[in-house]
Each structure stands twice: as C-alpha cells, then as structure tokens.
Amino acid sequence: MDRKAVIIPTYNEKENIENIIRAVFALEGAYEVLVIDDGSPDGTAEIVKGMREEFPERLHLLEREGKLGLGTAYLTGFRWALSHGYDYIFEMDADFSHNPEDLPRLYSACSEGGADLAVGSRYCNGISVVNWPLGRILMSYCASIYVKTVLGMKIHDCTAGFKCYSRKVLETIDLNDVRMKGYGFQIEMKFTAWKLGFKLVEVPIIFINRQLGTSKMSSGIFGEAFWGVIKLKFRKFNRNRTE
C-alpha cells in the first residue's frame, strides 16, 4: 500500500486541529498526518501531543520557534516526508477550508489518473468558493488569471494550497532553490513542476471559508506573489542534482 503523508501547517489552530486530524484518520487508505506548528501560543502543539498517545504511528509533529512562513513549513514537511519514505505527500489547511473527504480524489488523480501533481481547484468549474467576501474572491480569482497570463501555465487555480504530490516531483525539484515563502510559494511550486515536465491535473473542489479561528492572510504576501511571478517567468529551473 502507498504511504501517504498529509502535511498541515499550524499557527493558533486550537479550535480546528483535533477535528481535522480525526477527519483525516476517519478516511479509508491509512493516511498519516504531519503537523508543523510554528510556536502557536494558544497550545495547538500541546493538543497534537496529546493525540499522539492515541495515534502514535499515524500522527507526527514538528515544532518550530516562531512564525517562519507557510512556504518554509511545507519545505520542512517535504524533506521530512521524503526522508521517511512516503509515496504521496499532500498539502492541506487546518481550518476545514479544504475538505478532508477530497483527499482520496486527489490521491486517485495521481495514483490512478496519471497525474504527478493533483491540484484541488476552486476555479476549474466556475467559482466554487463558499462564505468568502466578494472582494477576496475577486482578488484570488484575478490573481490566478494574472499568473496564467504572465507564466502561460494552463492551470485555473494557480494559488491553490490543497495538493497531492507524487514523490518523484518533490525529489526532482531543488527544494533549496524555492524562493517564495508566503502566498507565492503555491505558485512557484506548481510552475516549477510544470517547467520540469510533470503532469498537473486539477480536481474540482468546493472551498469553504473557515468557521473557527482567524485567517493568516495579509496584504504583504500578495505583494510577494505579484513581483515573484514576474521573476519566475525569467528563471531557469534545474533538476535536483541529488536525484
């Protein structure tokens, strides 16, 4: 059976973390969870530690000191998953904006459908976003149009953060050369995989705005993404030399 690791970065997610972990573990397919907590002062990591007594083989925790950025959290998780022999590695938010029941669909797109990277897409079948303010929907949707226009990548949801990578994608990308750390990280990872010749497939999902906790979005991460996309267009991407 394929080994599957779901990476969930957290910062102050005490309201959601236990429920999201239990929802993943309720799925068929023996999914494992790696929580990467950036020093949450609300006790998120302590909740995970308590749950590890119940799920010692399936629940894993890496603690970092302070908020070091979404991109660096995922890169840490990718290296951990590769070193521990996982075949498929997922990105997922802790706040239920990504429905855990969609994980098997992303996995199937890769394991059976031939995709190297499956993207949970909010925009491949119109706009499938629930309870977001109109301004935020427009910002996100227009950002994807901007990315498609500048980079030429045929993905409708370029900024999506719900994904399944086959192991070979993360082994091939030079993770040490990933430069964007915030919102733009999601764009850079997709574009790099695409430029290296991997097959990207969008899987339609319904994105539901968080019910509990506080969003971590800020205007600064959009600025990084805007200028970062222009720089991406002119970069050369090399395969990992240790591949």
Tab-separated table of C-alpha atoms in Angstrom:
chain	number	residue	atom	x	y	z
A	1	MET	CA	0.000	0.000	0.000
A	2	ASP	CA	1.207	3.500	-0.845
A	3	ARG	CA	2.353	5.574	2.089
A	4	LYS	CA	0.558	8.927	2.261
A	5	ALA	CA	1.517	11.936	4.375
A	6	VAL	CA	-0.828	14.910	4.843
A	7	ILE	CA	1.152	17.992	5.877
A	8	ILE	CA	-0.805	20.526	7.941
A	9	PRO	CA	0.992	23.755	8.963
A	10	THR	CA	-0.467	25.406	12.044
A	11	TYR	CA	-0.361	28.659	13.940
A	12	ASN	CA	-3.071	29.167	16.570
A	13	GLU	CA	-5.439	26.458	15.324
A	14	LYS	CA	-6.591	25.021	18.657
A	15	GLU	CA	-10.246	25.266	17.573
A	16	ASN	CA	-9.672	23.096	14.498
A	17	ILE	CA	-6.660	20.850	14.891
A	18	GLU	CA	-8.182	17.870	16.702
A	19	ASN	CA	-11.224	17.752	14.447
A	20	ILE	CA	-9.212	17.986	11.220
A	21	ILE	CA	-6.853	15.209	12.323
A	22	ARG	CA	-9.735	12.927	13.271
A	23	ALA	CA	-11.435	13.664	9.954
A	24	VAL	CA	-8.317	12.581	8.042
A	25	PHE	CA	-7.907	9.441	10.127
A	26	ALA	CA	-11.564	8.512	9.514
A	27	LEU	CA	-10.813	8.088	5.798
A	28	GLU	CA	-10.004	4.726	4.277
A	29	GLY	CA	-6.460	4.404	2.994
A	30	ALA	CA	-4.305	4.785	6.110
A	31	TYR	CA	-3.458	8.471	5.686
A	32	GLU	CA	-0.863	9.817	8.099
A	33	VAL	CA	-0.664	13.421	9.310
A	34	LEU	CA	2.370	15.622	9.900
A	35	VAL	CA	1.569	18.807	11.824
A	36	ILE	CA	4.162	21.566	11.580
A	37	ASP	CA	3.473	24.093	14.309
A	38	ASP	CA	5.161	27.487	14.344
A	39	GLY	CA	5.204	28.054	18.082
A	40	SER	CA	1.459	28.593	18.489
A	41	PRO	CA	0.882	30.414	21.808
A	42	ASP	CA	-2.663	29.012	22.001
A	43	GLY	CA	-1.487	25.453	22.716
A	44	THR	CA	-2.089	23.878	19.303
A	45	ALA	CA	1.043	21.729	19.604
A	46	GLU	CA	0.004	20.512	23.052
A	47	ILE	CA	-3.276	19.241	21.628
A	48	VAL	CA	-1.369	17.339	18.952
A	49	LYS	CA	0.998	15.860	21.523
A	50	GLY	CA	-1.965	14.586	23.478
A	51	MET	CA	-3.447	12.982	20.378
A	52	ARG	CA	-0.172	11.272	19.547
A	53	GLU	CA	-0.761	8.985	22.514
A	54	GLU	CA	-3.896	7.780	20.717
A	55	PHE	CA	-2.312	7.653	17.227
A	56	PRO	CA	1.410	7.007	17.800
A	57	GLU	CA	2.032	5.505	14.344
A	58	ARG	CA	-0.042	7.881	12.237
A	59	LEU	CA	0.309	11.323	13.819
A	60	HIS	CA	3.591	13.226	13.703
A	61	LEU	CA	4.609	16.673	14.952
A	62	LEU	CA	7.413	19.071	14.144
A	63	GLU	CA	7.631	22.209	16.291
A	64	ARG	CA	9.359	25.372	15.105
A	65	GLU	CA	10.102	28.559	17.013
A	66	GLY	CA	8.013	31.453	15.786
A	67	LYS	CA	6.181	32.180	12.540
A	68	LEU	CA	8.653	31.252	9.812
A	69	GLY	CA	6.273	31.309	6.851
A	70	LEU	CA	3.954	28.915	5.084
A	71	GLY	CA	6.456	28.038	2.381
A	72	THR	CA	9.229	27.118	4.794
A	73	ALA	CA	6.782	24.981	6.777
A	74	TYR	CA	5.883	22.962	3.707
A	75	LEU	CA	9.505	22.662	2.612
A	76	THR	CA	10.347	21.302	6.057
A	77	GLY	CA	7.466	18.860	5.702
A	78	PHE	CA	8.508	17.787	2.211
A	79	ARG	CA	12.033	16.963	3.350
A	80	TRP	CA	10.677	15.039	6.327
A	81	ALA	CA	8.254	13.059	4.152
A	82	LEU	CA	10.917	12.197	1.584
A	83	SER	CA	13.356	11.074	4.263
A	84	HIS	CA	10.658	8.866	5.821
A	85	GLY	CA	9.758	7.109	2.597
A	86	TYR	CA	6.277	8.418	1.730
A	87	ASP	CA	4.972	7.865	-1.801
A	88	TYR	CA	2.426	10.705	-1.891
A	89	ILE	CA	2.607	13.974	0.006
A	90	PHE	CA	-0.356	16.328	0.488
A	91	GLU	CA	-0.719	19.981	1.421
A	92	MET	CA	-3.836	20.858	3.421
A	93	ASP	CA	-5.059	23.700	5.648
A	94	ALA	CA	-6.073	23.054	9.247
A	95	ASP	CA	-9.273	25.117	9.181
A	96	PHE	CA	-11.578	22.862	7.076
A	97	SER	CA	-11.493	25.214	4.104
A	98	HIS	CA	-10.089	22.089	2.451
A	99	ASN	CA	-12.461	19.169	2.926
A	100	PRO	CA	-10.559	16.062	4.102
A	101	GLU	CA	-13.039	13.933	2.137
A	102	ASP	CA	-11.422	15.289	-1.047
A	103	LEU	CA	-8.048	13.738	-0.173
A	104	PRO	CA	-8.889	10.386	-1.829
A	105	ARG	CA	-9.862	12.205	-5.035
A	106	LEU	CA	-6.516	13.987	-5.160
A	107	TYR	CA	-4.722	10.733	-4.417
A	108	SER	CA	-6.656	8.890	-7.125
A	109	ALA	CA	-5.788	11.568	-9.706
A	110	CYS	CA	-2.130	10.730	-9.117
A	111	SER	CA	-2.162	7.019	-8.297
A	112	GLU	CA	-4.710	6.021	-10.956
A	113	GLY	CA	-5.138	9.022	-13.231
A	114	GLY	CA	-1.533	9.571	-14.222
A	115	ALA	CA	-1.033	12.979	-12.641
A	116	ASP	CA	2.258	13.863	-10.990
A	117	LEU	CA	0.681	16.761	-9.113
A	118	ALA	CA	-3.044	16.975	-8.378
A	119	VAL	CA	-4.428	20.415	-7.515
A	120	GLY	CA	-7.654	20.885	-5.566
A	121	SER	CA	-9.102	23.608	-7.758
A	122	ARG	CA	-11.640	26.277	-6.806
A	123	TYR	CA	-11.897	27.643	-10.340
A	124	CYS	CA	-11.754	24.830	-12.910
A	125	ASN	CA	-15.572	24.511	-12.842
A	126	GLY	CA	-16.546	28.141	-12.446
A	127	ILE	CA	-16.001	29.620	-8.973
A	128	SER	CA	-16.506	27.128	-6.125
A	129	VAL	CA	-15.944	29.225	-3.013
A	130	VAL	CA	-18.367	29.460	-0.080
A	131	ASN	CA	-18.590	32.264	2.511
A	132	TRP	CA	-15.702	34.381	1.237
A	133	PRO	CA	-16.259	38.149	0.931
A	134	LEU	CA	-16.708	39.152	-2.703
A	135	GLY	CA	-13.545	41.246	-2.616
A	136	ARG	CA	-11.434	38.300	-1.556
A	137	ILE	CA	-12.948	36.052	-4.222
A	138	LEU	CA	-12.169	38.634	-6.887
A	139	MET	CA	-8.626	39.093	-5.592
A	140	SER	CA	-7.952	35.351	-5.614
A	141	TYR	CA	-9.601	34.734	-8.983
A	142	CYS	CA	-7.855	37.675	-10.630
A	143	ALA	CA	-4.545	36.538	-9.140
A	144	SER	CA	-4.899	33.211	-10.936
A	145	ILE	CA	-5.729	34.976	-14.206
A	146	TYR	CA	-2.656	37.172	-13.732
A	147	VAL	CA	-0.427	34.154	-13.118
A	148	LYS	CA	-1.813	32.296	-16.156
A	149	THR	CA	-1.272	35.357	-18.343
A	150	VAL	CA	2.296	36.034	-17.205
A	151	LEU	CA	3.546	32.444	-16.935
A	152	GLY	CA	1.452	30.690	-19.573
A	153	MET	CA	0.638	27.840	-17.189
A	154	LYS	CA	-2.687	26.193	-18.073
A	155	ILE	CA	-3.986	25.956	-14.521
A	156	HIS	CA	-7.187	27.719	-13.476
A	157	ASP	CA	-6.363	27.886	-9.745
A	158	CYS	CA	-2.700	28.863	-9.674
A	159	THR	CA	-2.719	29.870	-5.998
A	160	ALA	CA	-4.441	26.729	-4.662
A	161	GLY	CA	-2.971	25.237	-1.482
A	162	PHE	CA	-4.730	21.847	-1.492
A	163	LYS	CA	-2.481	19.461	-3.399
A	164	CYS	CA	-1.140	15.945	-3.779
A	165	TYR	CA	2.432	15.443	-4.974
A	166	SER	CA	3.855	12.172	-6.170
A	167	ARG	CA	7.178	11.526	-4.536
A	168	LYS	CA	9.133	11.944	-7.771
A	169	VAL	CA	8.023	15.584	-8.108
A	170	LEU	CA	9.471	16.601	-4.759
A	171	GLU	CA	12.584	14.523	-5.344
A	172	THR	CA	13.180	16.297	-8.667
A	173	ILE	CA	12.512	19.895	-7.612
A	174	ASP	CA	15.500	21.517	-5.953
A	175	LEU	CA	13.778	22.438	-2.704
A	176	ASN	CA	16.781	24.534	-1.684
A	177	ASP	CA	16.100	26.812	-4.666
A	178	VAL	CA	12.453	27.583	-3.801
A	179	ARG	CA	12.443	31.313	-3.136
A	180	MET	CA	8.926	32.477	-2.304
A	181	LYS	CA	7.831	31.824	1.263
A	182	GLY	CA	4.289	33.168	1.513
A	183	TYR	CA	1.312	33.195	-0.890
A	184	GLY	CA	3.650	32.947	-3.877
A	185	PHE	CA	5.050	29.626	-2.682
A	186	GLN	CA	1.996	27.834	-4.068
A	187	ILE	CA	2.511	29.434	-7.467
A	188	GLU	CA	6.235	28.703	-7.545
A	189	MET	CA	5.829	25.006	-6.711
A	190	LYS	CA	3.238	24.463	-9.464
A	191	PHE	CA	5.191	26.415	-12.029
A	192	THR	CA	8.446	24.627	-11.215
A	193	ALA	CA	6.794	21.210	-11.530
A	194	TRP	CA	5.237	22.258	-14.832
A	195	LYS	CA	8.513	23.616	-16.231
A	196	LEU	CA	10.258	20.362	-15.294
A	197	GLY	CA	7.780	18.432	-17.406
A	198	PHE	CA	5.479	16.947	-14.799
A	199	LYS	CA	1.767	16.437	-15.449
A	200	LEU	CA	-0.520	18.725	-13.422
A	201	VAL	CA	-4.230	17.916	-13.124
A	202	GLU	CA	-6.940	19.999	-11.479
A	203	VAL	CA	-9.521	18.232	-9.316
A	204	PRO	CA	-12.625	20.375	-8.672
A	205	ILE	CA	-13.324	21.093	-5.016
A	206	ILE	CA	-15.622	23.368	-3.029
A	207	PHE	CA	-13.602	25.731	-0.854
A	208	ILE	CA	-15.395	26.775	2.344
A	209	ASN	CA	-14.157	29.722	4.385
A	210	ARG	CA	-13.060	28.868	7.904
A	211	GLN	CA	-15.735	28.780	10.612
A	212	LEU	CA	-13.372	28.876	13.595
A	213	GLY	CA	-10.109	30.693	14.273
A	214	THR	CA	-8.520	33.607	12.450
A	215	SER	CA	-7.243	33.848	8.890
A	216	LYS	CA	-3.479	34.273	8.489
A	217	MET	CA	-3.698	36.176	5.193
A	218	SER	CA	-2.054	39.600	4.908
A	219	SER	CA	-1.512	42.170	2.170
A	220	GLY	CA	2.258	41.636	2.229
A	221	ILE	CA	2.053	38.086	0.933
A	222	PHE	CA	0.100	39.260	-2.112
A	223	GLY	CA	2.864	41.744	-2.894
A	224	GLU	CA	5.474	38.981	-2.747
A	225	ALA	CA	3.403	36.901	-5.142
A	226	PHE	CA	2.867	39.776	-7.629
A	227	TRP	CA	6.550	40.567	-8.087
A	228	GLY	CA	7.635	36.974	-7.610
A	229	VAL	CA	5.613	35.833	-10.614
A	230	ILE	CA	7.440	38.267	-12.875
A	231	LYS	CA	10.771	36.955	-11.607
A	232	LEU	CA	9.591	33.361	-12.087
A	233	LYS	CA	8.983	33.980	-15.770
A	234	PHE	CA	12.684	34.600	-16.360
A	235	ARG	CA	14.138	31.921	-14.100
A	236	LYS	CA	15.757	28.701	-15.217
A	237	PHE	CA	14.800	25.551	-13.351
A	238	ASN	CA	17.293	22.762	-12.857
A	239	ARG	CA	16.574	19.277	-11.624
A	240	ASN	CA	17.776	18.365	-8.179
A	241	ARG	CA	21.395	17.276	-8.552
A	242	THR	CA	20.936	14.557	-5.945
A	243	GLU	CA	18.034	12.989	-7.853
